[in-house]
Amino acid sequence: MSLEIHINNQASFHCGQPTIFCMPDIKDSERFIQLCYQHNINIILLIKKKWLDSTDCSSALAYLVIDDPLANHADKRIIEALKQVEKNRSMVTEPIHIAYFMAFSELHVELMATIAAHIHQDPHLIEVARSFRDKWIMRKIANQHGLYCPQFTLASEMLISPEHFAAFTESVENAAKHKGNQAGFIVKPRSFWGSMGVTAHSDRASLLCALQELDAPEAYLVEEKIQGKLLHVDTAVFRHKILYQGIGVYACSLLSADQTEPGHFMWHTMLPDSPDSHRLFEFNQRVLQAFNLGYGFTHTEIFIEENTDNLILCETASRPPGLRLFDLHAQANNRHAFDVFIKALTAPASISNTPSFATGRADPNCIGMIIFNPPVGKVDAITPIGEIIDEHVIEWEQYAKTGSYFSNTHYTEKMGYIICSAQNEHDCLQHLNNYKTKFHYTTIKKE
């Protein structure tokens, strides 16, 4: 594992302003870095080599370049490099104190917490980060604080004890029958992100086969499949207070098992005065109180269960949403979570920060997005996206053309996307389905 230290003695140190150690994801955090520069926040960056050409390091006090931040002992090397940066910069300016540690990718949350815990001599920071990463711990904390979540157990326990397998599956089946919903089971990695590695099963036999194929069953959960709509609440948090909340709705299933053919990712914002918005905000506040995040951004997924209308915690993460969703929240409500957070970061401690529940404009509109996801294979023919856009489209781009090859079917893979605007959620969803209907392609599977 290689690690390079670049100290920028030309960059000004701004006395009285906070210092952040930040590991950005170039797609969604570029704006955050620019805001730090604009507001004279001192910043030190940790950058993967492949991001270096795309990341603006010009005003950073220093930046560390690493090829594999998750390699063994990488945290120790990064801590030593930070000490070297502090020593060298402090010879030119006053002593540097890193007050905030931020990761923008799910994979690096625990790494940054480990570094912060060492620098601040506070091991509790690792526990907080792990509770947002390990879905086994996450479920237990939710239960302790009276938050509804799916019934769950460890995959390893299901395999060790046939009695436990029978009791758990029977409990899920009985609960579904009582609620008038269809029974199902989810097998989910404890520490992956998004829908990676998640599979759905409709009966005990299918579930048992899936469990027996796992290489490390102790690293997986089995849980009740919730029937209903999946939404998410995205926040900015500072001094344990929520400063900003915005709601998004997944207009499609994220699970490949729920799709009879390769589907497209569809999403739209929820208006702040929608019937469910206030109870979603309140539920999310209870989640963040339970998980005790001091500062940063969160992305919390919540089910509205069919037939019961219960709010059920799917999962929560202590990082911003991906896919530029904060930018889209801002287009809907004229207020960006990064702006709110930076304002709080630079405000005097005596100034009270008033929460902003994504109501930046008097007449918020609904922003929708469709990402045209590819199946595995080579594109043989494709509809030009420019031919299907209309007056509701505010942004679009096409990445795939005839001959493009895709090896991944994850929803972050794109043939292209459309972002549209509407006055209400119903119209927005109609527009998205219209673009979906008009977009056609054929592929040739690679042998």
XYZ file of C-alpha atoms in Angstrom:
447
model
C 0.000 0.000 0.000
C 1.476 3.325 -1.086
C 0.728 6.664 0.572
C 1.986 10.031 -0.653
C 2.014 13.239 1.394
C 1.566 16.570 -0.407
C 1.815 19.669 1.800
C 0.611 22.883 0.188
C 2.515 25.711 1.870
C 0.955 28.134 -0.610
C -2.511 27.486 0.812
C -3.546 29.956 3.493
C -4.370 28.764 7.002
C -7.443 30.646 8.218
C -7.165 31.342 11.933
C -10.379 30.909 13.889
C -11.914 28.697 11.204
C -12.451 24.934 11.685
C -10.220 22.312 10.079
C -11.755 19.270 8.353
C -10.063 16.017 7.350
C -12.189 14.850 4.453
C -12.254 11.782 2.223
C -14.368 12.853 -0.743
C -16.244 10.904 -3.365
C -15.626 12.993 -6.464
C -19.150 12.656 -7.890
C -21.095 13.938 -4.882
C -18.621 15.898 -2.775
C -16.977 18.194 -5.323
C -19.434 20.944 -4.372
C -18.723 20.441 -0.673
C -14.977 20.922 -1.178
C -15.566 24.098 -3.188
C -17.823 25.473 -0.433
C -15.087 24.823 2.135
C -12.654 26.797 0.009
C -15.139 29.642 -0.515
C -15.851 29.949 3.230
C -12.183 29.729 4.244
C -12.597 26.419 6.044
C -9.259 24.689 6.460
C -9.294 21.317 4.764
C -6.968 18.322 4.481
C -7.935 15.697 1.915
C -7.476 11.939 1.746
C -7.774 10.888 -1.893
C -7.708 7.557 -3.671
C -5.239 7.631 -6.570
C -7.949 7.212 -9.196
C -9.709 10.375 -7.904
C -6.624 12.584 -7.969
C -7.051 14.004 -11.479
C -10.683 14.909 -10.771
C -10.275 16.471 -7.318
C -9.463 20.139 -6.731
C -6.664 20.178 -4.153
C -5.548 23.729 -4.910
C -6.620 25.334 -1.623
C -6.233 22.343 0.682
C -3.616 22.659 3.434
C -2.412 19.230 2.376
C -3.614 16.091 0.677
C -2.742 12.450 1.145
C -2.895 10.146 -1.869
C -3.498 6.461 -1.196
C -4.075 3.506 -3.491
C -6.048 1.328 -1.049
C -7.480 3.060 2.051
C -8.964 -0.224 3.282
C -5.710 -2.199 3.237
C -4.365 -3.686 6.473
C -2.839 -1.020 8.750
C -3.849 1.786 6.349
C -5.385 3.675 9.274
C -2.072 3.662 11.169
C -0.179 4.998 8.165
C -2.778 7.712 7.575
C -2.588 8.775 11.253
C 1.200 9.019 11.055
C 0.937 11.006 7.821
C -1.543 13.398 9.470
C 0.862 13.969 12.349
C 3.565 14.805 9.823
C 1.264 17.252 8.044
C 0.327 18.941 11.334
C 3.983 19.220 12.351
C 5.106 20.687 9.024
C 2.211 23.112 8.663
C 2.442 24.208 12.295
C 6.005 25.382 11.632
C 4.502 27.963 9.262
C 1.220 28.752 11.044
C -0.324 28.269 14.469
C -0.872 24.645 15.601
C -3.495 22.815 13.537
C -6.334 21.021 15.307
C -8.519 18.797 13.121
C -12.016 19.254 14.513
C -14.083 17.305 11.973
C -13.589 14.036 10.082
C -15.841 13.270 7.128
C -16.187 10.382 4.676
C -18.532 10.639 1.719
C -18.530 6.951 0.828
C -20.189 4.187 2.851
C -17.033 2.084 2.613
C -14.858 4.647 4.381
C -17.080 5.677 7.306
C -15.420 3.326 9.814
C -11.937 4.217 8.558
C -12.522 7.921 9.219
C -14.050 7.144 12.616
C -10.986 5.085 13.549
C -8.701 7.987 12.624
C -10.911 10.493 14.480
C -11.036 8.241 17.553
C -7.235 8.115 17.662
C -6.772 11.865 17.129
C -9.458 12.834 19.668
C -8.793 9.927 22.040
C -12.475 8.958 21.921
C -13.124 5.261 21.075
C -16.892 5.880 21.231
C -16.639 7.423 17.746
C -15.883 3.971 16.314
C -18.980 2.515 17.982
C -21.173 5.236 16.461
C -19.729 4.659 12.980
C -20.118 0.881 13.287
C -23.768 1.234 14.307
C -24.411 2.958 10.969
C -22.498 0.280 9.032
C -23.267 -3.065 10.665
C -26.936 -3.802 10.068
C -26.961 -6.388 12.893
C -25.960 -3.690 15.400
C -28.264 -1.219 13.638
C -31.307 -3.449 14.120
C -30.527 -4.042 17.807
C -30.164 -0.309 18.514
C -33.446 0.405 16.696
C -35.235 -2.212 18.796
C -33.772 -0.814 22.020
C -35.186 2.616 21.157
C -38.638 1.393 20.173
C -38.198 1.934 16.433
C -39.981 -0.514 14.163
C -37.652 -2.555 11.966
C -38.089 -5.885 10.128
C -37.807 -9.108 12.117
C -34.188 -10.204 11.811
C -31.636 -12.824 12.767
C -28.125 -13.878 11.753
C -27.798 -16.213 8.771
C -25.251 -18.262 10.719
C -27.775 -18.922 13.504
C -30.351 -20.061 10.947
C -27.886 -22.654 9.606
C -26.661 -23.881 12.978
C -30.111 -24.511 14.467
C -32.964 -26.079 12.437
C -35.252 -25.161 15.333
C -34.274 -21.513 15.038
C -34.782 -21.647 11.248
C -38.297 -23.065 11.719
C -39.245 -20.629 14.488
C -37.999 -17.532 12.634
C -39.588 -18.394 9.286
C -42.878 -19.273 10.996
C -42.847 -15.949 12.853
C -42.329 -14.022 9.591
C -45.063 -15.994 7.832
C -47.542 -15.456 10.685
C -46.783 -11.728 10.813
C -47.387 -11.388 7.063
C -50.675 -13.299 7.328
C -51.807 -11.105 10.226
C -51.032 -7.942 8.230
C -52.642 -9.267 5.038
C -49.321 -9.128 3.187
C -47.324 -11.736 1.331
C -44.561 -13.459 3.303
C -40.983 -13.151 2.082
C -37.410 -13.171 3.299
C -34.393 -10.950 2.626
C -30.775 -12.118 2.845
C -28.591 -9.050 3.317
C -24.857 -8.440 3.946
C -24.276 -6.783 7.302
C -21.887 -4.136 5.982
C -22.371 -3.626 2.232
C -24.104 -0.553 0.822
C -27.103 -0.008 -1.439
C -28.623 -3.222 -2.767
C -25.281 -4.963 -3.272
C -25.485 -8.638 -2.301
C -29.154 -8.416 -1.243
C -31.463 -11.229 -2.371
C -35.186 -11.833 -1.849
C -36.870 -15.216 -1.301
C -40.556 -16.110 -1.262
C -40.419 -19.426 0.610
C -38.407 -21.476 3.104
C -36.864 -23.804 0.515
C -35.451 -20.941 -1.570
C -34.195 -19.232 1.583
C -32.401 -22.358 2.838
C -30.671 -22.890 -0.522
C -29.447 -19.279 -0.504
C -28.110 -19.590 3.049
C -26.261 -22.812 2.260
C -24.461 -21.054 -0.626
C -23.052 -18.262 1.589
C -19.281 -18.335 2.108
C -19.484 -16.395 5.385
C -23.014 -16.708 6.846
C -21.967 -14.833 10.000
C -21.602 -11.728 7.794
C -25.246 -11.847 6.643
C -28.659 -11.091 8.104
C -31.929 -12.824 7.335
C -34.926 -10.589 7.768
C -38.597 -10.216 7.058
C -39.361 -8.767 3.638
C -41.472 -5.653 4.080
C -44.255 -5.091 1.567
C -44.796 -1.425 0.848
C -43.217 1.802 -0.420
C -39.558 2.623 0.237
C -38.573 6.248 0.892
C -35.532 7.966 2.321
C -34.901 11.020 4.478
C -31.584 12.813 3.920
C -30.198 15.162 6.550
C -27.467 17.553 7.595
C -26.561 17.247 11.292
C -24.476 19.551 13.484
C -23.948 19.397 17.264
C -26.397 16.477 17.381
C -29.146 18.633 15.861
C -30.815 18.081 12.503
C -30.394 21.244 10.426
C -31.892 20.005 7.164
C -34.208 17.216 6.026
C -35.400 16.251 2.556
C -37.474 13.252 1.476
C -37.052 11.146 -1.649
C -39.221 8.314 -2.939
C -37.927 5.253 -4.771
C -40.456 4.752 -7.560
C -39.128 1.278 -8.332
C -37.797 -1.726 -6.426
C -34.040 -1.757 -5.857
C -34.054 -5.572 -5.720
C -33.408 -7.451 -8.962
C -35.534 -10.337 -7.620
C -38.620 -8.095 -7.788
C -38.136 -7.359 -11.497
C -39.223 -9.696 -14.263
C -36.903 -7.862 -16.682
C -33.998 -5.438 -16.241
C -35.561 -2.339 -14.720
C -34.663 1.324 -14.634
C -34.019 3.339 -11.481
C -36.777 5.907 -10.840
C -36.888 8.428 -8.002
C -38.629 11.665 -7.069
C -38.741 14.159 -4.219
C -41.641 14.282 -1.767
C -43.238 17.675 -1.206
C -42.848 18.985 2.386
C -46.628 19.237 2.850
C -47.375 15.712 1.605
C -49.542 13.615 3.970
C -46.595 11.475 5.114
C -43.812 14.068 5.188
C -44.134 15.244 8.800
C -44.311 11.778 10.303
C -41.307 10.738 8.198
C -39.379 13.757 9.522
C -40.336 12.834 13.093
C -39.407 9.164 12.613
C -36.045 10.184 11.164
C -35.404 12.456 14.162
C -35.979 9.466 16.454
C -33.541 7.400 14.363
C -30.777 9.996 14.659
C -31.366 10.427 18.387
C -30.987 6.651 18.782
C -27.752 6.537 16.761
C -26.265 9.663 18.380
C -24.479 11.209 15.392
C -22.622 14.369 16.347
C -22.246 15.942 12.899
C -22.294 15.131 9.206
C -24.879 13.866 6.757
C -27.242 10.903 6.832
C -29.281 8.836 4.401
C -32.058 6.881 6.140
C -34.329 4.499 4.227
C -37.824 3.940 5.636
C -40.695 1.684 4.542
C -44.330 2.709 4.633
C -45.793 -0.764 5.076
C -48.727 -1.855 2.984
C -52.023 -2.445 4.831
C -50.649 -1.274 8.221
C -49.242 2.122 7.131
C -46.475 1.585 9.727
C -43.122 3.333 9.330
C -40.362 0.699 9.432
C -36.626 1.372 9.422
C -34.901 -0.255 6.454
C -31.428 1.102 7.229
C -29.513 4.295 7.927
C -26.085 5.535 6.851
C -23.876 8.355 8.155
C -22.939 9.799 4.772
C -24.687 11.881 2.100
C -26.986 10.156 -0.389
C -25.350 9.163 -3.661
C -26.470 9.870 -7.221
C -26.373 13.658 -6.617
C -29.608 13.415 -4.629
C -28.721 16.380 -2.400
C -28.414 18.476 -5.572
C -31.859 17.300 -6.666
C -33.364 18.026 -3.238
C -31.962 21.544 -3.651
C -33.540 21.938 -7.086
C -36.878 20.984 -5.557
C -36.640 23.244 -2.494
C -34.053 25.914 -3.347
C -31.908 24.952 -0.345
C -28.872 22.672 -0.316
C -27.864 20.527 2.660
C -24.175 21.367 2.148
C -24.913 25.118 2.334
C -26.871 24.674 5.564
C -24.099 22.576 7.116
C -21.284 24.960 6.116
C -23.277 27.920 7.477
C -23.630 26.146 10.833
C -19.961 25.141 10.816
C -18.763 28.705 10.429
C -21.365 30.402 12.658
C -20.445 31.458 16.207
C -21.401 28.852 18.814
C -23.784 31.319 20.439
C -26.001 31.456 17.337
C -28.853 28.955 17.418
C -29.299 26.921 14.247
C -32.922 26.614 13.183
C -33.809 23.320 11.454
C -34.705 23.570 7.772
C -37.109 20.839 6.742
C -36.502 21.269 3.016
C -38.910 24.214 2.741
C -36.657 26.766 1.117
C -39.279 28.123 -1.294
C -42.947 28.945 -0.862
C -43.978 26.776 -3.831
C -41.623 23.765 -3.900
C -41.799 21.650 -7.018
C -41.256 17.937 -7.473
C -38.014 16.787 -9.073
C -37.837 13.324 -10.642
C -35.006 11.255 -12.053
C -34.859 8.148 -14.196
C -31.582 6.319 -14.753
C -31.684 3.936 -17.688
C -29.922 0.868 -16.310
C -28.236 -1.579 -18.663
C -28.328 -5.366 -18.562
C -25.021 -7.189 -18.913
C -23.967 -7.241 -22.564
C -23.154 -5.100 -25.588
C -25.644 -2.473 -26.761
C -26.914 -3.449 -30.210
C -29.425 -0.619 -30.695
C -30.582 2.247 -28.486
C -33.088 5.137 -28.522
C -31.344 8.538 -28.456
C -32.504 10.175 -25.216
C -32.648 13.546 -26.969
C -35.590 12.243 -28.996
C -37.782 11.478 -25.960
C -37.285 14.573 -23.810
C -40.036 17.187 -23.483
C -40.702 20.564 -21.835
C -40.568 19.010 -18.346
C -36.927 17.907 -18.684
C -34.381 20.131 -16.931
C -31.304 17.952 -17.494
C -30.355 14.817 -19.390
C -27.318 12.950 -20.659
C -26.681 9.778 -22.609
C -23.622 7.630 -21.932
C -24.300 4.504 -23.988
C -24.292 4.134 -27.738
C -24.297 1.213 -30.130
C -21.349 -1.014 -29.220
C -21.094 0.049 -25.554
C -20.484 -2.897 -23.221
C -21.750 -3.184 -19.637
C -20.512 -5.814 -17.200
C -22.533 -4.643 -14.186
C -26.290 -4.382 -13.640
C -26.124 -2.319 -10.426
C -28.379 0.762 -10.498
C -25.365 3.103 -10.446
C -24.467 1.860 -13.947
C -26.076 4.159 -16.503
C -26.928 4.141 -20.177
C -28.135 7.660 -19.505
C -30.514 9.666 -17.329
C -33.283 12.267 -17.402
C -34.145 14.763 -14.640
C -37.555 16.401 -14.843
C -39.682 18.850 -12.857
C -43.401 18.814 -12.074
C -45.847 20.629 -9.795
C -46.821 17.479 -7.901
C -45.672 13.926 -7.283
C -48.407 12.313 -9.385
C -47.468 14.284 -12.509
C -43.766 13.693 -11.878
C -44.262 9.933 -11.731
C -46.318 10.060 -14.934
C -43.475 11.862 -16.720
C -40.930 9.295 -15.512
C -43.062 6.387 -16.693
C -43.548 8.144 -20.026
C -39.759 8.410 -20.558
C -39.385 4.782 -19.516
C -41.988 3.667 -22.068
C -40.345 5.602 -24.907
C -36.771 4.424 -24.203
C -35.845 1.216 -26.056
C -32.656 -0.760 -26.506
C -31.454 -4.210 -27.457
C -28.312 -5.940 -26.236
C -26.165 -8.894 -27.206
C -25.005 -11.018 -24.301
C -21.294 -11.665 -24.227
C -20.560 -15.395 -24.351
